[in-house]
mmCIF file of C-alpha atoms in Angstrom:
data_model
loop_
_atom_site.group_PDB
_atom_site.id
_atom_site.type_symbol
_atom_site.label_atom_id
_atom_site.label_comp_id
_atom_site.label_asym_id
_atom_site.label_seq_id
_atom_site.Cartn_x
_atom_site.Cartn_y
_atom_site.Cartn_z
ATOM 1 C CA MET A 1 -9.872 -39.251 53.214
ATOM 2 C CA VAL A 2 -11.915 -40.845 55.995
ATOM 3 C CA PRO A 3 -10.748 -43.952 57.925
ATOM 4 C CA THR A 4 -13.166 -46.885 57.990
ATOM 5 C CA ASP A 5 -11.717 -47.960 61.368
ATOM 6 C CA ARG A 6 -10.153 -45.047 63.218
ATOM 7 C CA LEU A 7 -8.810 -47.144 66.097
ATOM 8 C CA GLU A 8 -7.148 -49.645 63.782
ATOM 9 C CA LEU A 9 -5.567 -46.860 61.716
ATOM 10 C CA THR A 10 -4.269 -45.122 64.849
ATOM 11 C CA THR A 11 -2.659 -48.387 65.943
ATOM 12 C CA ALA A 12 -1.103 -48.907 62.517
ATOM 13 C CA VAL A 13 0.377 -45.390 62.501
ATOM 14 C CA GLY A 14 1.829 -46.106 65.951
ATOM 15 C CA ARG A 15 3.573 -49.195 64.600
ATOM 16 C CA LEU A 16 5.048 -47.178 61.740
ATOM 17 C CA HIS A 17 6.326 -44.581 64.238
ATOM 18 C CA LYS A 18 7.969 -47.342 66.250
ATOM 19 C CA GLU A 19 9.705 -48.773 63.182
ATOM 20 C CA LEU A 20 10.905 -45.314 62.129
ATOM 21 C CA ARG A 21 12.395 -44.625 65.567
ATOM 22 C CA ALA A 22 14.117 -48.022 65.525
ATOM 23 C CA LEU A 23 15.997 -47.374 62.297
ATOM 24 C CA PRO A 24 19.738 -47.327 63.076
ATOM 25 C CA ASP A 25 21.830 -44.270 62.355
ATOM 26 C CA GLY A 26 23.115 -44.363 58.821
ATOM 27 C CA ALA A 27 20.388 -46.742 57.674
ATOM 28 C CA ALA A 28 19.375 -46.565 54.027
ATOM 29 C CA PRO A 29 17.126 -43.477 53.644
ATOM 30 C CA ALA A 30 14.814 -45.319 51.250
ATOM 31 C CA ARG A 31 13.040 -47.062 54.136
ATOM 32 C CA ALA A 32 12.737 -43.813 56.080
ATOM 33 C CA ARG A 33 11.145 -42.248 52.999
ATOM 34 C CA VAL A 34 8.512 -44.974 52.827
ATOM 35 C CA LEU A 35 7.783 -44.854 56.560
ATOM 36 C CA THR A 36 7.470 -41.064 56.753
ATOM 37 C CA ARG A 37 5.138 -41.078 53.749
ATOM 38 C CA TRP A 38 2.798 -43.670 55.208
ATOM 39 C CA ILE A 39 2.839 -42.010 58.615
ATOM 40 C CA GLY A 40 1.932 -38.735 56.894
ATOM 41 C CA ILE A 41 -0.907 -40.333 54.932
ATOM 42 C CA GLY A 42 -2.193 -41.979 58.111
ATOM 43 C CA GLN A 43 -2.130 -38.701 60.034
ATOM 44 C CA LEU A 44 -3.860 -37.012 57.089
ATOM 45 C CA SER A 45 -6.677 -39.562 57.218
ATOM 46 C CA LEU A 46 -6.971 -39.105 60.980
ATOM 47 C CA GLY A 47 -7.303 -35.325 60.571
ATOM 48 C CA ASN A 48 -3.958 -34.497 62.215
ATOM 49 C CA TYR A 49 -2.908 -32.092 59.481
ATOM 50 C CA ASP A 50 0.119 -30.492 61.168
ATOM 51 C CA ASP A 51 1.695 -33.913 61.784
ATOM 52 C CA ALA A 52 0.731 -34.998 58.272
ATOM 53 C CA ARG A 53 2.487 -32.021 56.725
ATOM 54 C CA THR A 54 5.597 -32.567 58.870
ATOM 55 C CA PHE A 55 6.057 -36.212 57.901
ATOM 56 C CA LEU A 56 5.070 -35.803 54.257
ATOM 57 C CA ARG A 57 7.525 -32.933 53.880
ATOM 58 C CA GLN A 58 10.264 -35.181 55.317
ATOM 59 C CA SER A 59 9.316 -37.921 52.876
ATOM 60 C CA LEU A 60 9.255 -35.507 49.938
ATOM 61 C CA ASP A 61 12.711 -34.161 50.848
ATOM 62 C CA LEU A 62 14.057 -37.717 51.098
ATOM 63 C CA ALA A 63 12.549 -38.638 47.734
ATOM 64 C CA ALA A 64 14.177 -35.588 46.124
ATOM 65 C CA ALA A 65 17.543 -36.379 47.745
ATOM 66 C CA LEU A 66 17.334 -39.961 46.486
ATOM 67 C CA GLY A 67 16.433 -38.815 42.982
ATOM 68 C CA ASN A 68 13.232 -40.861 43.125
ATOM 69 C CA THR A 69 11.058 -38.670 40.903
ATOM 70 C CA HIS A 70 8.192 -41.174 40.936
ATOM 71 C CA ALA A 71 7.995 -40.766 44.728
ATOM 72 C CA VAL A 72 8.415 -36.991 44.387
ATOM 73 C CA VAL A 73 5.218 -36.839 42.325
ATOM 74 C CA ALA A 74 3.207 -39.203 44.545
ATOM 75 C CA THR A 75 4.322 -37.644 47.816
ATOM 76 C CA GLY A 76 3.898 -34.122 46.458
ATOM 77 C CA LEU A 77 0.251 -34.931 45.775
ATOM 78 C CA ASN A 78 -0.148 -36.292 49.317
ATOM 79 C CA LEU A 79 1.455 -33.155 50.781
ATOM 80 C CA GLY A 80 -0.805 -31.013 48.599
ATOM 81 C CA ASP A 81 -3.794 -32.853 50.090
ATOM 82 C CA ALA A 82 -2.502 -32.189 53.617
ATOM 83 C CA HIS A 83 -2.248 -28.458 52.913
ATOM 84 C CA ARG A 84 -5.644 -28.422 51.179
ATOM 85 C CA TYR A 85 -7.398 -30.234 54.050
ATOM 86 C CA ALA A 86 -5.833 -27.750 56.469
ATOM 87 C CA GLY A 87 -7.208 -24.832 54.448
ATOM 88 C CA ASP A 88 -3.847 -23.746 52.986
ATOM 89 C CA LEU A 89 -5.010 -23.568 49.371
ATOM 90 C CA GLN A 90 -2.103 -21.520 48.004
ATOM 91 C CA ASP A 91 0.598 -24.004 49.039
ATOM 92 C CA ALA A 92 -1.635 -26.900 48.012
ATOM 93 C CA ASP A 93 -2.049 -25.432 44.524
ATOM 94 C CA ALA A 94 1.721 -24.968 44.142
ATOM 95 C CA LEU A 95 2.362 -28.585 45.166
ATOM 96 C CA TYR A 96 -0.252 -29.980 42.813
ATOM 97 C CA ARG A 97 1.043 -27.977 39.857
ATOM 98 C CA SER A 98 4.639 -28.979 40.589
ATOM 99 C CA ALA A 99 3.647 -32.644 40.791
ATOM 100 C CA LEU A 100 1.673 -32.383 37.553
ATOM 101 C CA GLY A 101 4.589 -30.730 35.760
ATOM 102 C CA THR A 102 7.042 -33.428 36.904
ATOM 103 C CA ALA A 103 4.606 -36.175 35.953
ATOM 104 C CA ARG A 104 4.153 -34.752 32.441
ATOM 105 C CA GLN A 105 7.907 -34.557 31.915
ATOM 106 C CA GLN A 106 9.079 -37.801 33.511
ATOM 107 C CA HIS A 107 6.229 -40.072 34.606
ATOM 108 C CA PRO A 108 3.295 -40.107 32.174
ATOM 109 C CA GLU A 109 1.784 -43.018 34.087
ATOM 110 C CA LEU A 110 1.117 -40.613 36.986
ATOM 111 C CA VAL A 111 -0.366 -37.728 34.993
ATOM 112 C CA ASP A 112 -3.960 -38.878 35.515
ATOM 113 C CA TYR A 113 -3.435 -38.993 39.292
ATOM 114 C CA ALA A 114 -2.000 -35.470 39.315
ATOM 115 C CA LEU A 115 -4.854 -34.213 37.144
ATOM 116 C CA GLN A 116 -7.403 -35.863 39.440
ATOM 117 C CA HIS A 117 -5.959 -34.271 42.609
ATOM 118 C CA THR A 118 -5.634 -30.878 40.937
ATOM 119 C CA GLY A 119 -9.139 -31.045 39.478
ATOM 120 C CA LYS A 120 -10.739 -31.911 42.809
ATOM 121 C CA ALA A 121 -8.829 -29.097 44.496
ATOM 122 C CA LEU A 122 -10.056 -26.628 41.877
ATOM 123 C CA LEU A 123 -13.589 -27.925 42.436
ATOM 124 C CA GLU A 124 -13.341 -27.200 46.146
ATOM 125 C CA ARG A 125 -12.029 -23.698 45.400
ATOM 126 C CA GLY A 126 -15.012 -23.033 43.155
ATOM 127 C CA ASP A 127 -12.981 -22.973 39.918
ATOM 128 C CA LEU A 128 -15.460 -25.172 38.091
ATOM 129 C CA ALA A 129 -14.169 -24.541 34.566
ATOM 130 C CA GLY A 130 -10.602 -25.330 35.619
ATOM 131 C CA ALA A 131 -11.760 -28.443 37.459
ATOM 132 C CA GLN A 132 -13.698 -29.598 34.423
ATOM 133 C CA THR A 133 -10.661 -29.183 32.136
ATOM 134 C CA HIS A 134 -8.364 -31.194 34.422
ATOM 135 C CA LEU A 135 -10.889 -33.933 35.144
ATOM 136 C CA LYS A 136 -11.813 -34.379 31.483
ATOM 137 C CA GLU A 137 -8.152 -34.942 30.639
ATOM 138 C CA ALA A 138 -7.806 -37.338 33.591
ATOM 139 C CA LEU A 139 -10.864 -39.267 32.407
ATOM 140 C CA ARG A 140 -9.449 -39.577 28.886
ATOM 141 C CA LEU A 141 -6.194 -41.014 30.257
ATOM 142 C CA ARG A 142 -7.971 -43.384 32.618
ATOM 143 C CA LEU A 143 -10.255 -44.685 29.899
ATOM 144 C CA ALA A 144 -7.096 -45.492 27.954
ATOM 145 C CA LYS A 145 -5.756 -47.379 30.995
ATOM 146 C CA GLU A 146 -9.000 -49.404 31.068
ATOM 147 C CA ASP A 147 -9.062 -49.258 34.879
ATOM 148 C CA ALA A 148 -12.746 -49.266 35.831
ATOM 149 C CA GLU A 149 -12.176 -48.123 39.415
ATOM 150 C CA LEU A 150 -10.104 -45.115 38.384
ATOM 151 C CA VAL A 151 -12.594 -44.224 35.649
ATOM 152 C CA GLU A 152 -15.466 -44.392 38.134
ATOM 153 C CA SER A 153 -13.635 -42.107 40.586
ATOM 154 C CA THR A 154 -12.928 -39.450 37.956
ATOM 155 C CA GLN A 155 -16.383 -39.700 36.418
ATOM 156 C CA ALA A 156 -17.974 -39.119 39.828
ATOM 157 C CA ALA A 157 -15.911 -35.962 40.348
ATOM 158 C CA LEU A 158 -16.642 -34.758 36.809
ATOM 159 C CA ASP A 159 -20.369 -35.379 37.268
ATOM 160 C CA ARG A 160 -20.264 -33.215 40.381
ATOM 161 C CA VAL A 161 -18.485 -30.395 38.534
ATOM 162 C CA GLU A 162 -20.935 -30.461 35.643
ATOM 163 C CA LEU A 163 -23.906 -30.467 38.004
ATOM 164 C CA LEU A 164 -22.529 -27.390 39.781
ATOM 165 C CA LEU A 165 -21.809 -25.674 36.454
ATOM 166 C CA ALA A 166 -25.408 -26.227 35.414
ATOM 167 C CA LYS A 167 -26.677 -24.803 38.692
ATOM 168 C CA ALA A 168 -24.283 -21.841 38.650
ATOM 169 C CA ALA A 169 -25.597 -20.280 35.476
ATOM 170 C CA VAL A 170 -29.127 -19.065 34.953
ATOM 171 C CA PRO A 171 -30.603 -20.877 31.953
ATOM 172 C CA PRO A 172 -30.437 -18.330 29.129
ATOM 173 C CA ALA A 173 -33.713 -19.435 27.575
ATOM 174 C CA PRO A 174 -36.782 -21.251 28.919
ATOM 175 C CA GLY A 175 -36.230 -24.986 29.144
ATOM 176 C CA LEU A 176 -32.583 -24.857 27.996
ATOM 177 C CA THR A 177 -29.415 -25.493 29.969
ATOM 178 C CA PRO A 178 -26.489 -23.135 29.261
ATOM 179 C CA SER A 179 -24.750 -25.974 27.415
ATOM 180 C CA ASP A 180 -27.823 -26.571 25.223
ATOM 181 C CA TRP A 181 -28.053 -22.862 24.442
ATOM 182 C CA SER A 182 -24.400 -22.678 23.354
ATOM 183 C CA SER A 183 -24.701 -25.851 21.282
ATOM 184 C CA ARG A 184 -27.787 -24.597 19.442
ATOM 185 C CA TRP A 185 -26.157 -21.288 18.582
ATOM 186 C CA THR A 186 -23.024 -23.078 17.376
ATOM 187 C CA SER A 187 -25.058 -25.452 15.221
ATOM 188 C CA TRP A 188 -27.005 -22.574 13.707
ATOM 189 C CA LEU A 189 -23.853 -20.576 12.956
ATOM 190 C CA GLN A 190 -22.135 -23.524 11.304
ATOM 191 C CA SER A 191 -25.196 -24.173 9.163
ATOM 192 C CA ARG A 192 -25.033 -20.592 7.810
ATOM 193 C CA THR A 193 -21.328 -19.797 7.434
ATOM 194 C CA THR A 194 -17.843 -21.235 7.875
ATOM 195 C CA THR A 195 -14.289 -20.045 8.450
ATOM 196 C CA ARG A 196 -13.155 -22.470 5.746
ATOM 197 C CA THR A 197 -14.177 -20.239 2.826
ATOM 198 C CA PRO A 198 -13.523 -16.580 3.710
ATOM 199 C CA ALA A 199 -14.375 -15.474 0.177
ATOM 200 C CA ARG A 200 -18.044 -16.241 0.826
ATOM 201 C CA TRP A 201 -18.398 -14.135 3.949
ATOM 202 C CA ALA A 202 -19.670 -11.036 2.185
ATOM 203 C CA GLU A 203 -22.434 -13.122 0.617
ATOM 204 C CA ASP A 204 -23.404 -14.879 3.824
ATOM 205 C CA PHE A 205 -23.355 -11.986 6.243
ATOM 206 C CA PRO A 206 -26.730 -10.349 5.548
ATOM 207 C CA ALA A 207 -28.482 -13.505 6.755
ATOM 208 C CA LEU A 208 -26.472 -13.359 10.023
ATOM 209 C CA ARG A 209 -26.730 -9.637 10.777
ATOM 210 C CA ASP A 210 -29.839 -9.497 12.922
ATOM 211 C CA ALA A 211 -29.007 -12.648 14.862
ATOM 212 C CA THR A 212 -25.454 -11.615 15.686
ATOM 213 C CA ARG A 213 -26.540 -8.105 16.647
ATOM 214 C CA ALA A 214 -28.915 -9.667 19.166
ATOM 215 C CA LEU A 215 -25.943 -11.555 20.653
ATOM 216 C CA ALA A 216 -23.647 -8.519 20.566
ATOM 217 C CA ALA A 217 -26.125 -6.544 22.658
ATOM 218 C CA HIS A 218 -25.346 -8.855 25.609
ATOM 219 C CA GLN A 219 -21.551 -9.058 25.238
ATOM 220 C CA ARG A 220 -19.598 -8.206 28.386
ATOM 221 C CA VAL A 221 -16.492 -7.574 26.246
ATOM 222 C CA HIS A 222 -16.227 -6.601 22.576
ATOM 223 C CA PRO A 223 -13.265 -8.071 20.624
ATOM 224 C CA ARG A 224 -10.086 -6.010 20.973
ATOM 225 C CA HIS A 225 -6.844 -6.865 19.154
ATOM 226 C CA LEU A 226 -3.824 -5.829 21.259
ATOM 227 C CA ARG A 227 -0.638 -5.717 19.218
ATOM 228 C CA HIS A 228 2.733 -6.401 20.809
ATOM 229 C CA GLN A 229 4.749 -3.235 21.481
ATOM 230 C CA ARG A 230 2.090 -0.863 20.111
ATOM 231 C CA ASP A 231 -0.787 -1.686 22.477
ATOM 232 C CA GLN A 232 0.752 -4.066 24.973
ATOM 233 C CA SER A 233 4.307 -5.231 25.661
ATOM 234 C CA LEU A 234 4.583 -8.646 27.294
ATOM 235 C CA PRO A 235 7.898 -10.251 28.407
ATOM 236 C CA ALA A 236 9.391 -12.021 25.393
ATOM 237 C CA ALA A 237 11.329 -14.524 27.534
ATOM 238 C CA LEU A 238 8.169 -15.669 29.295
ATOM 239 C CA ILE A 239 6.326 -16.019 25.981
ATOM 240 C CA ALA A 240 9.193 -18.099 24.574
ATOM 241 C CA ALA A 241 9.143 -20.342 27.657
ATOM 242 C CA MET A 242 5.406 -20.934 27.232
ATOM 243 C CA ALA A 243 5.844 -21.676 23.530
ATOM 244 C CA GLU A 244 8.422 -24.342 24.361
ATOM 245 C CA GLU A 245 6.256 -25.792 27.133
ATOM 246 C CA ALA A 246 3.197 -25.827 24.879
ATOM 247 C CA GLU A 247 5.035 -27.671 22.111
ATOM 248 C CA LYS A 248 6.130 -30.409 24.527
ATOM 249 C CA ALA A 249 2.705 -30.623 26.177
ATOM 250 C CA VAL A 250 0.903 -30.994 22.852
ATOM 251 C CA ALA A 251 3.408 -33.615 21.650
ATOM 252 C CA THR A 252 3.148 -35.749 24.796
ATOM 253 C CA ASP A 253 -0.338 -35.142 26.221
ATOM 254 C CA GLY A 254 -2.247 -33.119 23.634
ATOM 255 C CA TYR A 255 -5.797 -34.086 22.751
ATOM 256 C CA LEU A 256 -7.934 -33.163 19.767
ATOM 257 C CA HIS A 257 -10.802 -30.804 20.550
ATOM 258 C CA ASN A 258 -12.983 -29.307 17.799
ATOM 259 C CA GLY A 259 -10.298 -29.959 15.196
ATOM 260 C CA LYS A 260 -7.378 -28.378 17.065
ATOM 261 C CA TRP A 261 -4.883 -29.650 19.633
ATOM 262 C CA ASN A 262 -5.397 -28.710 23.279
ATOM 263 C CA ALA A 263 -3.035 -29.370 26.192
ATOM 264 C CA ALA A 264 -3.008 -28.490 29.865
ATOM 265 C CA VAL A 265 -0.732 -25.644 30.910
ATOM 266 C CA GLY A 266 2.273 -26.094 33.198
ATOM 267 C CA ASP A 267 4.860 -24.177 35.191
ATOM 268 C CA ALA A 268 5.802 -21.735 32.399
ATOM 269 C CA ALA A 269 2.196 -20.590 31.982
ATOM 270 C CA ASN A 270 1.682 -20.356 35.734
ATOM 271 C CA ASN A 271 4.879 -18.307 36.041
ATOM 272 C CA PHE A 272 3.657 -15.978 33.284
ATOM 273 C CA ALA A 273 0.287 -15.486 35.010
ATOM 274 C CA GLU A 274 2.054 -14.732 38.297
ATOM 275 C CA GLN A 275 4.421 -12.125 36.797
ATOM 276 C CA VAL A 276 2.025 -10.401 34.381
ATOM 277 C CA ASP A 277 -1.091 -8.665 35.697
ATOM 278 C CA LEU A 278 -3.438 -10.069 33.081
ATOM 279 C CA ALA A 279 -6.529 -8.793 34.881
ATOM 280 C CA SER A 280 -5.236 -5.241 34.346
ATOM 281 C CA VAL A 281 -4.612 -5.964 30.651
ATOM 282 C CA VAL A 282 -8.260 -6.970 30.270
ATOM 283 C CA ALA A 283 -9.560 -4.049 32.335
ATOM 284 C CA ARG A 284 -7.464 -1.428 30.495
ATOM 285 C CA SER A 285 -8.419 -2.673 27.054
ATOM 286 C CA THR A 286 -12.118 -3.414 27.607
ATOM 287 C CA GLY A 287 -13.301 -1.584 30.720
ATOM 288 C CA LEU A 288 -14.444 -4.850 32.328
ATOM 289 C CA VAL A 289 -13.016 -5.366 35.826
ATOM 290 C CA VAL A 290 -12.068 -9.028 36.190
ATOM 291 C CA GLU A 291 -10.320 -11.330 38.624
ATOM 292 C CA GLN A 292 -6.993 -12.922 37.719
ATOM 293 C CA PRO A 293 -7.436 -15.808 35.232
ATOM 294 C CA HIS A 294 -9.099 -18.864 36.721
ATOM 295 C CA THR A 295 -8.253 -21.252 33.877
ATOM 296 C CA ALA A 296 -5.984 -21.576 30.866
ATOM 297 C CA VAL A 297 -5.263 -24.040 28.062
ATOM 298 C CA TYR A 298 -2.668 -24.361 25.323
ATOM 299 C CA ILE A 299 -3.989 -24.516 21.738
ATOM 300 C CA ALA A 300 -2.053 -25.639 18.682
ATOM 301 C CA TYR A 301 -2.738 -25.846 14.953
ATOM 302 C CA THR A 302 -0.063 -27.937 13.248
ATOM 303 C CA GLU A 303 -1.322 -29.114 9.856
ATOM 304 C CA ALA A 304 -2.255 -27.519 6.552
ATOM 305 C CA GLU A 305 -5.992 -26.802 6.173
ATOM 306 C CA GLN A 306 -6.574 -27.174 9.922
ATOM 307 C CA PHE A 307 -9.192 -24.635 11.018
ATOM 308 C CA LEU A 308 -11.705 -23.879 13.766
ATOM 309 C CA ASP A 309 -15.232 -23.209 12.613
ATOM 310 C CA PHE A 310 -17.454 -20.488 14.053
ATOM 311 C CA HIS A 311 -18.861 -21.300 17.482
ATOM 312 C CA VAL A 312 -19.636 -19.804 20.874
ATOM 313 C CA ASP A 313 -18.061 -21.121 24.087
ATOM 314 C CA GLU A 314 -20.024 -22.476 27.021
ATOM 315 C CA LEU A 315 -20.910 -19.792 29.565
ATOM 316 C CA GLY A 316 -18.826 -21.370 32.347
ATOM 317 C CA PHE A 317 -15.440 -20.471 30.789
ATOM 318 C CA GLY A 318 -15.747 -16.858 31.914
ATOM 319 C CA GLU A 319 -16.903 -13.395 30.965
ATOM 320 C CA ALA A 320 -13.674 -12.541 29.150
ATOM 321 C CA ASN A 321 -11.192 -14.592 27.156
ATOM 322 C CA LEU A 322 -7.651 -13.549 26.299
ATOM 323 C CA ILE A 323 -5.914 -15.458 23.512
ATOM 324 C CA LEU A 324 -2.168 -14.819 23.367
ATOM 325 C CA CYS A 325 -0.118 -15.890 20.348
ATOM 326 C CA LEU A 326 3.037 -17.736 21.438
ATOM 327 C CA ARG A 327 4.350 -18.792 18.052
ATOM 328 C CA HIS A 328 3.231 -18.389 14.424
ATOM 329 C CA GLU A 329 5.420 -19.973 11.794
ATOM 330 C CA ARG A 330 4.631 -19.748 8.092
ATOM 331 C CA PRO A 331 6.644 -20.071 4.881
ATOM 332 C CA SER A 332 7.462 -16.898 3.032
ATOM 333 C CA GLY A 333 5.143 -16.216 0.149
ATOM 334 C CA ALA A 334 2.279 -18.260 1.612
ATOM 335 C CA PRO A 335 -0.950 -17.402 -0.273
ATOM 336 C CA GLN A 336 -2.862 -16.890 2.954
ATOM 337 C CA VAL A 337 -2.207 -16.510 6.672
ATOM 338 C CA SER A 338 -4.399 -18.209 9.238
ATOM 339 C CA ALA A 339 -6.137 -15.727 11.545
ATOM 340 C CA THR A 340 -8.539 -15.566 14.466
ATOM 341 C CA VAL A 341 -11.909 -14.282 13.242
ATOM 342 C CA PHE A 342 -15.085 -12.976 14.876
ATOM 343 C CA ILE A 343 -18.617 -12.137 13.792
ATOM 344 C CA ASN A 344 -20.141 -9.062 15.383
ATOM 345 C CA GLY A 345 -23.145 -6.905 14.626
ATOM 346 C CA ASP A 346 -21.361 -4.985 11.880
ATOM 347 C CA GLY A 347 -19.490 -7.713 10.047
ATOM 348 C CA TYR A 348 -16.409 -9.880 10.315
ATOM 349 C CA LEU A 349 -13.318 -8.949 12.327
ATOM 350 C CA THR A 350 -10.034 -10.640 11.399
ATOM 351 C CA CYS A 351 -7.114 -10.676 13.854
ATOM 352 C CA ALA A 352 -3.870 -12.026 12.399
ATOM 353 C CA LEU A 353 -1.994 -12.539 15.667
ATOM 354 C CA ALA A 354 1.793 -12.323 15.654
ATOM 355 C CA PRO A 355 3.850 -13.684 18.600
ATOM 356 C CA GLY A 356 3.157 -11.443 21.587
ATOM 357 C CA ASP A 357 -0.164 -10.201 20.166
ATOM 358 C CA CYS A 358 -3.362 -11.010 22.004
ATOM 359 C CA VAL A 359 -7.079 -10.555 21.529
ATOM 360 C CA VAL A 360 -9.618 -10.057 24.313
ATOM 361 C CA PHE A 361 -13.275 -10.988 23.747
ATOM 362 C CA ASP A 362 -16.394 -12.558 25.271
ATOM 363 C CA GLY A 363 -16.179 -16.115 23.973
ATOM 364 C CA ALA A 364 -19.617 -17.147 25.215
ATOM 365 C CA LEU A 365 -21.423 -14.408 23.290
ATOM 366 C CA THR A 366 -19.117 -13.690 20.340
ATOM 367 C CA PRO A 367 -19.023 -16.146 17.410
ATOM 368 C CA HIS A 368 -15.358 -16.860 16.713
ATOM 369 C CA GLY A 369 -13.025 -19.309 14.973
ATOM 370 C CA ARG A 370 -9.800 -19.608 12.940
ATOM 371 C CA THR A 371 -9.270 -19.641 9.186
ATOM 372 C CA PRO A 372 -7.389 -22.581 7.588
ATOM 373 C CA LEU A 373 -3.620 -22.928 7.758
ATOM 374 C CA SER A 374 -1.457 -22.904 4.650
ATOM 375 C CA ALA A 375 1.052 -25.686 3.935
ATOM 376 C CA GLY A 376 3.995 -25.374 6.324
ATOM 377 C CA GLU A 377 2.143 -23.037 8.682
ATOM 378 C CA SER A 378 1.709 -23.676 12.429
ATOM 379 C CA VAL A 379 0.168 -21.635 15.245
ATOM 380 C CA THR A 380 0.600 -21.992 19.018
ATOM 381 C CA LEU A 381 -1.665 -20.057 21.395
ATOM 382 C CA ILE A 382 -2.672 -19.913 25.032
ATOM 383 C CA SER A 383 -6.223 -19.044 26.061
ATOM 384 C CA PHE A 384 -6.987 -17.572 29.502
ATOM 385 C CA GLY A 385 -10.453 -17.365 31.048
ATOM 386 C CA PHE A 386 -11.491 -14.538 33.390
ATOM 387 C CA ARG A 387 -14.454 -13.990 35.673
ATOM 388 C CA ALA A 388 -15.983 -10.549 36.144
ATOM 389 C CA ARG A 389 -15.683 -9.171 39.657
ATOM 390 C CA ASP A 390 -19.292 -8.056 39.403
ATOM 391 C CA GLU A 391 -21.147 -11.335 39.932
ATOM 392 C CA ALA A 392 -24.257 -9.899 38.263
ATOM 393 C CA LEU A 393 -22.372 -10.088 34.951
ATOM 394 C CA ARG A 394 -21.598 -13.801 35.345
ATOM 395 C CA ALA A 395 -25.103 -15.080 34.566
ATOM 396 C CA PRO A 396 -26.595 -13.033 31.730
ATOM 397 C CA THR A 397 -30.369 -13.300 31.458
ATOM 398 C CA ASN A 398 -32.864 -12.918 28.599
ATOM 399 C CA LEU A 399 -30.362 -14.128 26.046
ATOM 400 C CA PRO A 400 -31.783 -14.616 22.560
ATOM 401 C CA SER A 401 -32.547 -18.140 21.432
ATOM 402 C CA ALA A 402 -30.765 -19.452 18.381
ATOM 403 C CA PRO A 403 -32.772 -18.788 15.207
ATOM 404 C CA GLN A 404 -34.590 -21.720 13.640
#
């Protein structure tokens, strides 16, 4: 935020200070809330971040005391900006996520604003995949609002993220961007096989063997199914809280992506990631040393015959993915159970994930998908993305081109 006329803004903030000081004792706190917010925003624009945080915190406390949740969201975003501009990224992140959670639950008209602030903050922190996820959702909501100015603002931020993503990864083949490379492999895989008809896999696989072995040679992580209790015990209460949050998020703000429902994560998922050392789970099970997850998304399959065909993820999501099953409901006696499936150099690997189970794999270099759901079956998952601590592993080179 940069003032177009610094002197005029300074004068305006002075007038607001004068009005605030003139409020009589016992005056309605609603006016004090408005004044402290605008003083805080003015000080933020002037670069006076300590004063900005002081006044915005007062305004946020007044909004909470008044029960004005709309103002709680808006002012929380302003206070997050004040912390972010001052270099306090941890507190800024907490404020943004709190504002986004409140907006999703009570003020859907503000969700795009919260996503925009959060996405731009993630961009500045270098979390490009997380920024892209938030900004894409914000853009979808703003296109629905048909507000050209808001759409332009989000599109500009998203363009910046996608430019940086393209620059961050070394093109895996001459003349191809990482996105092009992933798309070509996905197209080739889907022209040769499908998760929809598992009975045909044995027939199809010989034609895929050499190509998938060439991919497997570059994998940073090979698929590993971790079963609840036997291989890994995760807190059941936290998993249940995420399952409930995911169901609400999909119902209110879910969006279709490649035939499944996706939704942004909220407080329950953030709480889980704070209490469970997921980086250690990945390292212990795969040998790859990673940072804590930099992005996450809820995934839901809710209808019979819904499936996810074989594909590879874009390279920017991370060097390791962890998919955790939150809920899997199916009628007794169902003829088949939907499962996560992979193609590797030796054949197909099927992982029927029960609640609490997870699978760790390299989504960018491992073809994967989900087999169709039976009638009455539903699956709720959360997918976390991790970056390798060794930066040399983040941009694999000499990757094989997709076969013709």
